[in-house]
Coordinates of C-alpha atoms in Angstrom, one line a residue:
X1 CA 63.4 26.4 -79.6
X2 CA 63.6 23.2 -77.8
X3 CA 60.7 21.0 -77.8
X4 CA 58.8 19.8 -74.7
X5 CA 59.5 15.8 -73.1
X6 CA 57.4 13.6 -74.1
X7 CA 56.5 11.2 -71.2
X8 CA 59.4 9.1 -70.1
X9 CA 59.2 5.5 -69.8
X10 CA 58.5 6.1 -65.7
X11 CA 55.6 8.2 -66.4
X12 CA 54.0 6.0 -68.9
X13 CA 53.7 3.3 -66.1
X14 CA 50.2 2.8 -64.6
X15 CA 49.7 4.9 -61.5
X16 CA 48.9 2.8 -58.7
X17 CA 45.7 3.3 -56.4
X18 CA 47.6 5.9 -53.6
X19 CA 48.8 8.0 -56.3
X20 CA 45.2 8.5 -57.7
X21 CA 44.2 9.4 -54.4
X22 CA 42.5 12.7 -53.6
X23 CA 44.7 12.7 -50.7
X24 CA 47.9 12.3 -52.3
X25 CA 50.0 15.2 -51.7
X26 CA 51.3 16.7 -55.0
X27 CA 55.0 16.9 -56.4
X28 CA 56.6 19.1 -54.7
X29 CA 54.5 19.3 -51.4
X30 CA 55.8 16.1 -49.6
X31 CA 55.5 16.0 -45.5
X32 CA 58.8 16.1 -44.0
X33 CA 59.0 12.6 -42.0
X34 CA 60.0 13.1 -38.3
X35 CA 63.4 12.1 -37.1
X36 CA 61.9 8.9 -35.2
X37 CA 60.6 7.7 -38.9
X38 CA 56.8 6.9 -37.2
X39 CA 53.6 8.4 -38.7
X40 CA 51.8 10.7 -36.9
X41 CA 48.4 9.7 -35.3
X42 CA 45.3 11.6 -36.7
X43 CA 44.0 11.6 -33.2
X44 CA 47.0 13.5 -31.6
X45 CA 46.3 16.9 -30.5
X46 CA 48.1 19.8 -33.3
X47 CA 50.3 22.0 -32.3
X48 CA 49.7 24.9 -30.8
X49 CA 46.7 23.2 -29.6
X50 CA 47.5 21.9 -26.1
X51 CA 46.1 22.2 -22.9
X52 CA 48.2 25.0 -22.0
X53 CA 46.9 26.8 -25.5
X54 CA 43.7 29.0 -23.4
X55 CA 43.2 29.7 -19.9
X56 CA 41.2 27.2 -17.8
X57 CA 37.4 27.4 -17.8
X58 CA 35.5 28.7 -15.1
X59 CA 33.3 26.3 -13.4
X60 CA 29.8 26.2 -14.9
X61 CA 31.1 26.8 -18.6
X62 CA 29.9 24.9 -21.1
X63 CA 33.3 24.3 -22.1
X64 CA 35.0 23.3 -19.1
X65 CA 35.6 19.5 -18.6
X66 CA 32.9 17.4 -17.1
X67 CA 33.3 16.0 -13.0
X68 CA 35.1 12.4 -13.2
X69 CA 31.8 10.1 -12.0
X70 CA 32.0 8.5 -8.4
X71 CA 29.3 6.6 -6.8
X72 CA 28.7 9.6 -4.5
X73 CA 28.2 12.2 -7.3
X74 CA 27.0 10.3 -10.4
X75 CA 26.2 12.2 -13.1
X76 CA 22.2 12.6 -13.0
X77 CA 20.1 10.1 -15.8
X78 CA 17.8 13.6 -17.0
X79 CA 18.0 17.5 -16.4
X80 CA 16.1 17.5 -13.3
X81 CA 13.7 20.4 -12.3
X82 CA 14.5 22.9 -9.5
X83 CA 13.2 21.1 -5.9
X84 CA 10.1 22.7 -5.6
X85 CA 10.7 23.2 -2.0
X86 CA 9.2 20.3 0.1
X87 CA 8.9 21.2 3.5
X88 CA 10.8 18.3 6.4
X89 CA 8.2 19.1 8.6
X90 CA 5.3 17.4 6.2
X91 CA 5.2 13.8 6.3
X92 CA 7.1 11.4 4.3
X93 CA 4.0 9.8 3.0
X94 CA 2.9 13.3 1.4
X95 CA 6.2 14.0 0.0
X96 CA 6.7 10.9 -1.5
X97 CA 3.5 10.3 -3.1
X98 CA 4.1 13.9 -5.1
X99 CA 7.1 12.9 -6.2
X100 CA 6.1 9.1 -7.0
X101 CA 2.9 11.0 -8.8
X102 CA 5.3 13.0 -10.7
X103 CA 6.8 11.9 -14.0
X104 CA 10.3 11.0 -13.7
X105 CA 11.6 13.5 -16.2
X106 CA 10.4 16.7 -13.9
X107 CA 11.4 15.4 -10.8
X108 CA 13.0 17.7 -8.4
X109 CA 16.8 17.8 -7.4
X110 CA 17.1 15.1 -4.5
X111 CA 18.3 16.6 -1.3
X112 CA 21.4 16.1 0.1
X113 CA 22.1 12.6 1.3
X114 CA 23.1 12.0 4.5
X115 CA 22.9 8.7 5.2
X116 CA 25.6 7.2 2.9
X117 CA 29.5 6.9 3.1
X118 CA 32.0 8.8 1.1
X119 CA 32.7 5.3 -1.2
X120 CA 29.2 5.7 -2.4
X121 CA 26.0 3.4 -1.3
X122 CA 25.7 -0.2 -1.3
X123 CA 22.9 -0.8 -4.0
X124 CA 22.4 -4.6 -3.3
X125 CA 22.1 -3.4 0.7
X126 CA 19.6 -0.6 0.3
X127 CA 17.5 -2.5 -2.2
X128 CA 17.1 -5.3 -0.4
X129 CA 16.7 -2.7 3.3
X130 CA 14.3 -1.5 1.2
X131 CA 12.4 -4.4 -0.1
X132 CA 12.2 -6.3 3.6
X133 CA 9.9 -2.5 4.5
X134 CA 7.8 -3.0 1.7
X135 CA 6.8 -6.5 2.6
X136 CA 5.8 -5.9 6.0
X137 CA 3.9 -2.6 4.7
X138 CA 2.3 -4.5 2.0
X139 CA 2.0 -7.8 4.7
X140 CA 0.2 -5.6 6.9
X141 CA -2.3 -4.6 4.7
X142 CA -1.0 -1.2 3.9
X143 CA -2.6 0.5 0.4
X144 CA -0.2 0.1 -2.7
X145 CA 0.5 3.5 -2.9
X146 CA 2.1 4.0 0.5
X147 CA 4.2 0.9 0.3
X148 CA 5.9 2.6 -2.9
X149 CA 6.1 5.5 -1.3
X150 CA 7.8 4.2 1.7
X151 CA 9.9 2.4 -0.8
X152 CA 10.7 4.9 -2.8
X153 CA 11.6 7.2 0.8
X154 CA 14.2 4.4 1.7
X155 CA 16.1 4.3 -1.3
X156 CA 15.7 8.1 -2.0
X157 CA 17.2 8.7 1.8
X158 CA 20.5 6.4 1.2
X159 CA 21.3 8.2 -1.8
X160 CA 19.6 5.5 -4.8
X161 CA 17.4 8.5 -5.9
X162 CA 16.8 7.1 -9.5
X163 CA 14.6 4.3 -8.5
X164 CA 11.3 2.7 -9.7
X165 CA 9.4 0.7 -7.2
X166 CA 7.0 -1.5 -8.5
X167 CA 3.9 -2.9 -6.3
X168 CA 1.4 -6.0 -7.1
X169 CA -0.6 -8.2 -4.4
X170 CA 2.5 -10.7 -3.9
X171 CA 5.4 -8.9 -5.8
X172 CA 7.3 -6.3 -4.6
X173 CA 10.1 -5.2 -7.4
X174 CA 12.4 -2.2 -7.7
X175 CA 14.8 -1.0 -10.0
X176 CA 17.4 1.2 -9.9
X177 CA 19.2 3.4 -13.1
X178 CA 22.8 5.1 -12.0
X179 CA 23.1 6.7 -15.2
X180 CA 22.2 6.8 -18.2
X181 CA 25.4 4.4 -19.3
X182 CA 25.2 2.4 -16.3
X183 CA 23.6 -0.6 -16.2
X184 CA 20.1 -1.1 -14.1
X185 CA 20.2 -2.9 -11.2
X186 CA 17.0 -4.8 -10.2
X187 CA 15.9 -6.8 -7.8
X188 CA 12.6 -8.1 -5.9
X189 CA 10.4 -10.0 -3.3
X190 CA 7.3 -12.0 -2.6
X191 CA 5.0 -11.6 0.1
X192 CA 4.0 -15.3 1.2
X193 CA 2.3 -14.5 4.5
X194 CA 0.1 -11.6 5.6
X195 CA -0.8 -10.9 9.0
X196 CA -3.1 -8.5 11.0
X197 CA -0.7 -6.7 13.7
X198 CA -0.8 -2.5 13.7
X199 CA 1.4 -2.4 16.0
X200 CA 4.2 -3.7 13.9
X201 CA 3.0 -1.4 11.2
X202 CA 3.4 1.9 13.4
X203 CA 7.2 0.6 14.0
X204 CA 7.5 0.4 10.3
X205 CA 6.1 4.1 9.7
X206 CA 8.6 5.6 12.6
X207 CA 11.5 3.6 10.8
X208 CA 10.5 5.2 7.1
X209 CA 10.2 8.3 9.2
X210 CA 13.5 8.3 10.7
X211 CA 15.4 7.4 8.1
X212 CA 13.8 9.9 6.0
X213 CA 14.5 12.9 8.1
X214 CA 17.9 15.0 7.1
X215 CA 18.0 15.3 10.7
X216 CA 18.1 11.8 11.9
X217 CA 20.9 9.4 11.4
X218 CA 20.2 5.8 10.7
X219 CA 22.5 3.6 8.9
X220 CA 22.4 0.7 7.3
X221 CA 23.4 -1.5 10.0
X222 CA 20.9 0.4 12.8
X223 CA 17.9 -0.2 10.3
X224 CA 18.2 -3.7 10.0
X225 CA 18.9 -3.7 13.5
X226 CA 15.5 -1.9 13.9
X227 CA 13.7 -3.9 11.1
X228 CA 14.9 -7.6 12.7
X229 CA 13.4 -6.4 16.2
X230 CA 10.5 -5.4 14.6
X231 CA 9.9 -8.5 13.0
X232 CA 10.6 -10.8 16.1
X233 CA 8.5 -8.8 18.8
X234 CA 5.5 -10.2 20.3
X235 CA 2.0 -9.3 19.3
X236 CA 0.9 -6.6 22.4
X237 CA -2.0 -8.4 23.2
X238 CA -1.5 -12.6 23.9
X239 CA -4.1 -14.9 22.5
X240 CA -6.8 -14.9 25.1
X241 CA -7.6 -11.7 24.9
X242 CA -7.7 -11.7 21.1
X243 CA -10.2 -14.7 21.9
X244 CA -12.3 -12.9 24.8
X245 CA -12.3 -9.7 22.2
X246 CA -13.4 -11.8 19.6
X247 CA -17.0 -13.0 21.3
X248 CA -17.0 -9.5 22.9
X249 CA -17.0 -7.9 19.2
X250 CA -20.2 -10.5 18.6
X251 CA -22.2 -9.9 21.3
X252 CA -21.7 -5.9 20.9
X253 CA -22.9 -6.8 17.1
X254 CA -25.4 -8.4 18.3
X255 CA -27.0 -5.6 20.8
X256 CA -26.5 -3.1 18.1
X257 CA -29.2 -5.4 15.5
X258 CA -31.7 -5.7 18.5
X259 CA -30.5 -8.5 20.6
X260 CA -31.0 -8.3 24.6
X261 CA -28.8 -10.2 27.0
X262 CA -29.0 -14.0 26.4
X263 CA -28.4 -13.0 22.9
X264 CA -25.4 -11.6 23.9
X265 CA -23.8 -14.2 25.2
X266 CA -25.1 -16.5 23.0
X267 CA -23.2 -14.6 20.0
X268 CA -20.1 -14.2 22.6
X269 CA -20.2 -17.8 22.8
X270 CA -20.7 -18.8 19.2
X271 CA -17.9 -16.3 17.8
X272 CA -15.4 -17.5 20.3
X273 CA -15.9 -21.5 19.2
X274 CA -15.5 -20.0 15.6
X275 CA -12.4 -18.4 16.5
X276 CA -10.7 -21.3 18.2
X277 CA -11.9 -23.6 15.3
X278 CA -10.9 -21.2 12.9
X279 CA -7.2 -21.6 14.5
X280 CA -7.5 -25.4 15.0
X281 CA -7.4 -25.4 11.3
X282 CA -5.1 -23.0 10.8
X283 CA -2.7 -24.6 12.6
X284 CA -3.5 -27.9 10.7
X285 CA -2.3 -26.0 7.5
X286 CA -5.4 -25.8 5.8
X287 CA -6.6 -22.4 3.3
X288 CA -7.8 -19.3 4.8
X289 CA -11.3 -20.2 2.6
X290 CA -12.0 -23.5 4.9
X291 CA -10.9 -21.3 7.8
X292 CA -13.9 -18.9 7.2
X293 CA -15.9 -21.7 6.6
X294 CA -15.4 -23.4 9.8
X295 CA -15.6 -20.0 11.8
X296 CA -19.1 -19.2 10.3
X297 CA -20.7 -22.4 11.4
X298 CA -20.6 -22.3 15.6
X299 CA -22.5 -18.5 15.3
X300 CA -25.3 -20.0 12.9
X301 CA -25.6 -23.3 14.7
X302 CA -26.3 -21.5 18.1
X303 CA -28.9 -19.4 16.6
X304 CA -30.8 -22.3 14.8
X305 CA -30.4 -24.4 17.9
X306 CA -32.0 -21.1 20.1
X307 CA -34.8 -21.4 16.8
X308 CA -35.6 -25.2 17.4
X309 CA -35.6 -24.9 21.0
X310 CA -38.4 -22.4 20.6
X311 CA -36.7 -19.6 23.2
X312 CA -38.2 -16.3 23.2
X313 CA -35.2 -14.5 21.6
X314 CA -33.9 -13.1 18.3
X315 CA -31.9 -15.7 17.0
X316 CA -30.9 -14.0 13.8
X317 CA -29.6 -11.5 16.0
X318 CA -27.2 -14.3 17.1
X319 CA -26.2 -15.2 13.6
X320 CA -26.0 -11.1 12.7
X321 CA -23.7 -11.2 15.5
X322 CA -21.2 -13.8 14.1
X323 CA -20.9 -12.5 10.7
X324 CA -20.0 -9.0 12.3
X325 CA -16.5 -10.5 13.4
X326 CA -15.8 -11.8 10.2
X327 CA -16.6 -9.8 7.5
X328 CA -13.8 -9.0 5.7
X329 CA -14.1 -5.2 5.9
X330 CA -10.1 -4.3 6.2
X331 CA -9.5 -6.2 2.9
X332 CA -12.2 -4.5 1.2
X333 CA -11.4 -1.2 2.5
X334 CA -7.9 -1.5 0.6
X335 CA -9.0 -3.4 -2.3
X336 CA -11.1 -0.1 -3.5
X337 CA -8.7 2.4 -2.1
X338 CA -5.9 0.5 -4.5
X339 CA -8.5 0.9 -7.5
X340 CA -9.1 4.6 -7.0
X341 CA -5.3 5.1 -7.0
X342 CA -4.5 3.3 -9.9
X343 CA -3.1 0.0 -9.2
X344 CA -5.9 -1.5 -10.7
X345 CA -3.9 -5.6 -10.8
X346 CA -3.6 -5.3 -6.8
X347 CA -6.7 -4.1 -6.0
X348 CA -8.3 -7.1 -8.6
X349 CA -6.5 -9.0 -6.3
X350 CA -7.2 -7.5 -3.3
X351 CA -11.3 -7.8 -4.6
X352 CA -11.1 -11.6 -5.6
X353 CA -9.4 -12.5 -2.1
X354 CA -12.9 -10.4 0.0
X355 CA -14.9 -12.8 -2.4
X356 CA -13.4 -15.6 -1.6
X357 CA -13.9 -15.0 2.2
X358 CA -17.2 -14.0 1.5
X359 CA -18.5 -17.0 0.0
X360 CA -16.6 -19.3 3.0
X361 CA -18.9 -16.9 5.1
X362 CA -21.9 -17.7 3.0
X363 CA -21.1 -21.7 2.9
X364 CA -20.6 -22.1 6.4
X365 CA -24.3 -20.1 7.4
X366 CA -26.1 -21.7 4.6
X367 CA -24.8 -25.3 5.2
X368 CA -26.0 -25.0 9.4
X369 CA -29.4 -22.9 8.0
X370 CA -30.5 -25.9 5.4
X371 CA -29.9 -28.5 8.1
X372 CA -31.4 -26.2 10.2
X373 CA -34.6 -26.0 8.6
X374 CA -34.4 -29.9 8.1
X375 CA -35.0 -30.4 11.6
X376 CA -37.7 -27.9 11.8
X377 CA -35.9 -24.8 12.5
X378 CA -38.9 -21.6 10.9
X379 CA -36.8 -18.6 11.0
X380 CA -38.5 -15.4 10.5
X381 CA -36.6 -13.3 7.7
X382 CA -39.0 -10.0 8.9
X383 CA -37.4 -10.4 12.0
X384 CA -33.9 -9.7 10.8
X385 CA -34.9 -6.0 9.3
X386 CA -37.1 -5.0 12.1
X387 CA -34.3 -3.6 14.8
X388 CA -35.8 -1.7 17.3
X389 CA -34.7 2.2 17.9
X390 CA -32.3 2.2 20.9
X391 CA -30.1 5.2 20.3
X392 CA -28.2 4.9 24.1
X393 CA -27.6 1.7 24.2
X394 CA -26.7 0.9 20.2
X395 CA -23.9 4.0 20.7
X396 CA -22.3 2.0 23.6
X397 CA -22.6 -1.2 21.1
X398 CA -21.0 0.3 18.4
X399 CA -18.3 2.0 20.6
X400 CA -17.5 -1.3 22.3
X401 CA -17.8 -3.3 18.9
X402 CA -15.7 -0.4 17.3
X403 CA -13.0 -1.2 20.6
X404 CA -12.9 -5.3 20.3
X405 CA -12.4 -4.7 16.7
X406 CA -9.0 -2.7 17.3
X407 CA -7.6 -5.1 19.7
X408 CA -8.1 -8.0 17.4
X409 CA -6.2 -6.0 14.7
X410 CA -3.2 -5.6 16.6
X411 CA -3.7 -1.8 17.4
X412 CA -1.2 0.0 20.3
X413 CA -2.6 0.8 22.8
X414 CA -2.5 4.7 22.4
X415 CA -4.4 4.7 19.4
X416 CA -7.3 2.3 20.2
X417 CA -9.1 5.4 22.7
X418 CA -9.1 7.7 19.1
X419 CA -10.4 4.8 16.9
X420 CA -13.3 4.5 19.6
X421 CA -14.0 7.8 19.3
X422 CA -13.9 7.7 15.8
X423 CA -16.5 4.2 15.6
X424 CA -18.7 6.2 17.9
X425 CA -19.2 9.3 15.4
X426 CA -19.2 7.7 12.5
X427 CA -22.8 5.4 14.0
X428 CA -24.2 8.5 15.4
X429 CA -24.1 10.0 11.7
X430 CA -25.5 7.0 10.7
X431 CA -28.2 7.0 13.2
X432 CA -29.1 10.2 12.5
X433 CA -29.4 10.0 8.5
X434 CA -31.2 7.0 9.0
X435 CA -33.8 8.9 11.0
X436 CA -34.2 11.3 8.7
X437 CA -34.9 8.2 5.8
X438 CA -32.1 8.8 4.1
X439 CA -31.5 5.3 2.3
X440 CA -28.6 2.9 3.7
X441 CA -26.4 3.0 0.9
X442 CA -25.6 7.0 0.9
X443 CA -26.4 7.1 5.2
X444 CA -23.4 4.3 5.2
X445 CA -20.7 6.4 2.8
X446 CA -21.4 9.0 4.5
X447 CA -20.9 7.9 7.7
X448 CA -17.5 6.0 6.4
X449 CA -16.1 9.5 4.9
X450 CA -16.1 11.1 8.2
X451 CA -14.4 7.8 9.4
X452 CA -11.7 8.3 6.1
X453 CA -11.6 12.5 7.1
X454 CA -10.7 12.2 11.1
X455 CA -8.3 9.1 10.7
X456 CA -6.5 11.0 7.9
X457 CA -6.4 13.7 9.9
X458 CA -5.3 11.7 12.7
X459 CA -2.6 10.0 11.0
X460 CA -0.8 13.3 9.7
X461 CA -0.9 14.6 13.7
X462 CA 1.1 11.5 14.4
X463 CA 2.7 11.1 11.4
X464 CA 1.4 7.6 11.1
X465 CA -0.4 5.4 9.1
X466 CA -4.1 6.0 8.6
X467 CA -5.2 2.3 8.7
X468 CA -4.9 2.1 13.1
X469 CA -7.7 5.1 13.1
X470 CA -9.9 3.9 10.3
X471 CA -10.5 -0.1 10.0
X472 CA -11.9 -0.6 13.5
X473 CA -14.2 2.4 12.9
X474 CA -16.2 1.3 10.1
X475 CA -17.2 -2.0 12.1
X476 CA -20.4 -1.0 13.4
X477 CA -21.6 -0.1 9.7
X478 CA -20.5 -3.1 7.9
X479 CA -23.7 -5.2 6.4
X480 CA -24.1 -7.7 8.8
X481 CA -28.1 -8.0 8.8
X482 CA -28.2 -7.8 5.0
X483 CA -25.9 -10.4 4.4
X484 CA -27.8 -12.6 6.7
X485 CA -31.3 -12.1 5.7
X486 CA -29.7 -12.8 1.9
X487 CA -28.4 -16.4 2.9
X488 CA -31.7 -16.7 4.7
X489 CA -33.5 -15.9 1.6
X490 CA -31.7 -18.1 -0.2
X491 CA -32.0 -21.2 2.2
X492 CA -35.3 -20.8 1.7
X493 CA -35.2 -21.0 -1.7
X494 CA -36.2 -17.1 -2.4
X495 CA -33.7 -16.4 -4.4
X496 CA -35.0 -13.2 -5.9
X497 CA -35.2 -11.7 -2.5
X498 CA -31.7 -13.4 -1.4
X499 CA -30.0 -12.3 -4.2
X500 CA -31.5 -8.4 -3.7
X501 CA -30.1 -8.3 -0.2
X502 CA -26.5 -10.0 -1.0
X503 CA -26.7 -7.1 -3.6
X504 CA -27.8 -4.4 -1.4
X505 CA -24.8 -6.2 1.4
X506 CA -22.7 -5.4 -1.7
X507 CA -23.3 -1.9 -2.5
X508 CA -23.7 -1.1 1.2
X509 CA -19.7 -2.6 1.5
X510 CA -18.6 -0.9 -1.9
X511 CA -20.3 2.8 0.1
X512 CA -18.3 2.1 3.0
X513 CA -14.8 1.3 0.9
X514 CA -15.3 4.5 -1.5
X515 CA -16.6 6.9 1.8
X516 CA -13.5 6.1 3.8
X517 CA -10.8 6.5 0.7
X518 CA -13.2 9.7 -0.3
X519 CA -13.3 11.2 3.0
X520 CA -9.0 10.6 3.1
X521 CA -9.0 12.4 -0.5
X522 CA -11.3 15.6 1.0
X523 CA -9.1 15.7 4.0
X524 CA -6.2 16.7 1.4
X525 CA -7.8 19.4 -0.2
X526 CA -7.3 21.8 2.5
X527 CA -3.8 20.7 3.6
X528 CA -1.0 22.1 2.0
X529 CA 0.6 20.0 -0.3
X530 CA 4.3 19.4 -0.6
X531 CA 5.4 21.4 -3.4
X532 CA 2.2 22.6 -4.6
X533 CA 1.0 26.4 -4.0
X534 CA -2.6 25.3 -3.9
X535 CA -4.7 22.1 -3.9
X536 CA -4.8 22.8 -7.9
X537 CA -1.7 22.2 -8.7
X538 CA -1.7 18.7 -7.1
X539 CA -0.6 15.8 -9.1
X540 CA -3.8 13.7 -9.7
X541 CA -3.6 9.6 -8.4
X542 CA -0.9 7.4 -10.6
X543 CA -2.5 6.3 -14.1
X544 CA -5.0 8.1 -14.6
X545 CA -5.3 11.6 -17.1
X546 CA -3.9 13.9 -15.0
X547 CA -6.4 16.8 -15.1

């Protein structure tokens, strides 16, 4: 019987490292080597295993291969939710907000775009289209949450529906994410002038409007077109009436806090020298503090002069007058409406710019009361709180007060009849509450949420923005005698008794700002909401808990 080999001189070499591998193919199981003598790619596709191998997919599979990505149908960033049916015939403004108060991960399907050309939209175009409306909203004194809204209705309408617009007091910023592998695409602008004109703000809200219907087609090029004559046309009313409307406003002020005829056209006279100093300096470049200052002084000097002079008149009435015309009652109004929304850094903002204004107010009255009372000037601080009871007459005041006030804002003239009316209710509650010795504070927020209810109310019958139907209207209950009988105080050096009535001025301004956003909220609770069933199932304001 033959014996077995013993390991040839081959096999007694050391194996190298590829012949230890795991992967070596054993003796006897070599891989043939194809006829072109080139290994074979582990990434090619087996036999047997081509496209041709099973029968194409139907469309929705799981399986079935994904839609090559355009511009026109990217692929979405999230799973969105079902639309939950937003009706066109709501406005923008209440379809926006839902969605903007809506966390990005369960927002609805956008609806079919429109507006946009088959290559896909122009991102840098649209952003910045969409920037230049937010800086005339935001210009124009429009709350924080309607300028994103409007942005967010822009963007959304020309087919950039992933989009994040961000807004502060001078900042507008906005970002938009076409996919999740696609880089952002941000860009922003700063608001470096501001300026009372309504008008231009209505044009704004019927070019958001437009260009967020399905129905109405506006391209790029026709809304810049719009936009650019928007921005150069004319204020409606020229400067001489804004002027005549100006000592108008005082003298109506006046009337309303007791004053007869002389002191009417004493405070006509004295708010319409404010006013043209006010713009002498303005035109001399110098801050809107120094402005207020100046504009304040001509009101209070009238009134002491009336004082030394020794007529038979209420000269505080006079200087009551004044500081009706420039409280700063619209900045106030948004300042508290931006707080109770959320944007808390804009409405800080919007808070430290009313202070500002109010202390020029209160340095130009106390610098003409303490010379004033150098020269002999004995004012009577009883008289300021003692208004006599004229119910007739103090309606037609407030109503023509409430009517100066919207032609110095800007307002078209279709709306100014309606913010009249509005003014003229909102002092007849007033009145009436007062009469029945309810205090000031709850008689004015009161007063100011029926102002808030009927101009939102207003606004959604003509799909435009609230602010034409409610600024003008809370004139006639801003704290004009408190404020005065404060600086009085305080000239005098009482400055417990000045610093109570600045306070009470204060919480009087803070009823008016919280009645009107109040009064906006309750007018919402009865009127359907975009994609909500019921008022319950309303997304609460941005930022806050949510219940």
């Amino acid at each position: 019987m033959a014996q077995a080999e013993g390991p040839g001189p081959e096999d007694r070499k050391p194996k190298s490292d590829e012949a230890r591998s795991a992967f070596t193919a054993p003796p006897g199981m070599e891989p043939e080597v194809p006829d072109d003598d080139q290994p074979t790619s582990e990434f090619a596709v087996p036999d047997g295993m081509g496209p041709d191998a099973f029968p194409a997919e139907p469309e929705g599979s799981a399986f079935a291969t994904p839609a090559t990505y355009s511009a026109s149908h990217s692929p979405p960033a999230h799973t969105p939710l079902p639309a939950p049916g937003f009706p066109v015939s709501s406005p923008w403004q209440d379809r926006m907000r839902t969605m903007l108060r809506m966390p990005v991960d369960v927002r609805p399907v956008p609806e079919p775009v429109q507006k946009q050309s088959e290559s896909g939209p122009a991102v840098g175009r649209v952003l910045d289209l969409t920037l230049r409306i937010g800086e005339l909203l935001l210009a124009g004194g429009e709350g924080a949450e309607d300028v994103e809204a409007a942005m967010f209705a822009v963007a959304r309408s020309y087919g950039l529906d992933r989009c994040e617009p961000t807004v502060t007091f001078t900042l507008l910023s906005i970002t938009h994410q076409p996919s999740l592998v696609g880089d952002p695409v941000s860009a922003n602008r700063t608001v470096r002038r501001r300026g009372t004109d309504y008008t231009r703000l209505a044009a704004v809200f019927r070019l958001v409007a437009d260009i967020s219907t399905p129905d109405v087609e506006v391209s790029l090029e026709e809304a810049y077109r719009r936009l650019a004559v928007i921005r150069r046309n004319r204020h409606p009313y020229p400067t001489w009436v804004l002027t005549a409307a100006a000592g108008l406003l005082a003298g109506a002020a006046s009337t309303l806090v007791g004053g007869g005829v002389t002191v009417f056209f004493c405070a006509a006279l004295g708010a319409v020298l404010g006013d043209r100093l006010a713009w002498y300096f303005a035109g001399r470049g110098l801050p809107e503090f120094y402005q207020f200052v100046v504009a304040a002084m001509p009101p209070a000097a009238i009134g002491v002069a009336l004082k030394i002079a020794e007529f038979d008149v209420r000269a505080s009435a006079v200087i009551t007058g004044g500081l009706f015309a420039l409280l700063p009652g619209r900045a106030l109004v948004a300042a508290v409406q931006d707080g109770l929304t959320g944007f808390y850094i804009t409405a800080s903002a919007r808070l430290l710019e009313v202070m500002y204004l109010f202390i020029g107010i209160v340095v130009g009255v106390l610098v003409v009361i303490y010379v004033g009372l150098q020269f002999g000037a004995s004012p009577n601080p009883d008289e300021v709180l003692q208004i006599p009871h004229r119910p007739v007459l103090q309606i037609f005041a407030s109503m023509v007060l409430v009517f100066t006030f919207a032609i110095l804002l800007q307002q078209e003239r279709s709306t100014v009849w309606i913010v009249t009316l509005n003014g003229g209710v909102a002092w007849v509650t007033f009145g009436a509450l007062r009469a029945a010795e309810l205090p000031p504070v709850p008689s004015t927020a009161i007063a100011a949420g029926l102002v808030g209810l009927f101009g939102q109310l207003f606004s959604r019958y003509r799909f435009a923005s609230a602010l034409p139907y409610v600024t003008a209207a809370i004139g006639p209950l801003l704290p004009g005698s408190a404020t005065y009988y404060g600086l009085l105080s305080i000239a005098e050096n009482r400055l417990d008794a000045g610093l109570a009535s600045l306070t009470n001025a204060a919480a009087i301004a803070l009823a008016i700002a919280v009645g009107v956003n109040l009064g906006s909220e309750t007018s919402r609770l009865f009127m359907r909401i975009p994609g909500a069933g019921s008022a319950a199932k309303r997304a609460a304001a941005k930022r806050t808990r949510g219940f």
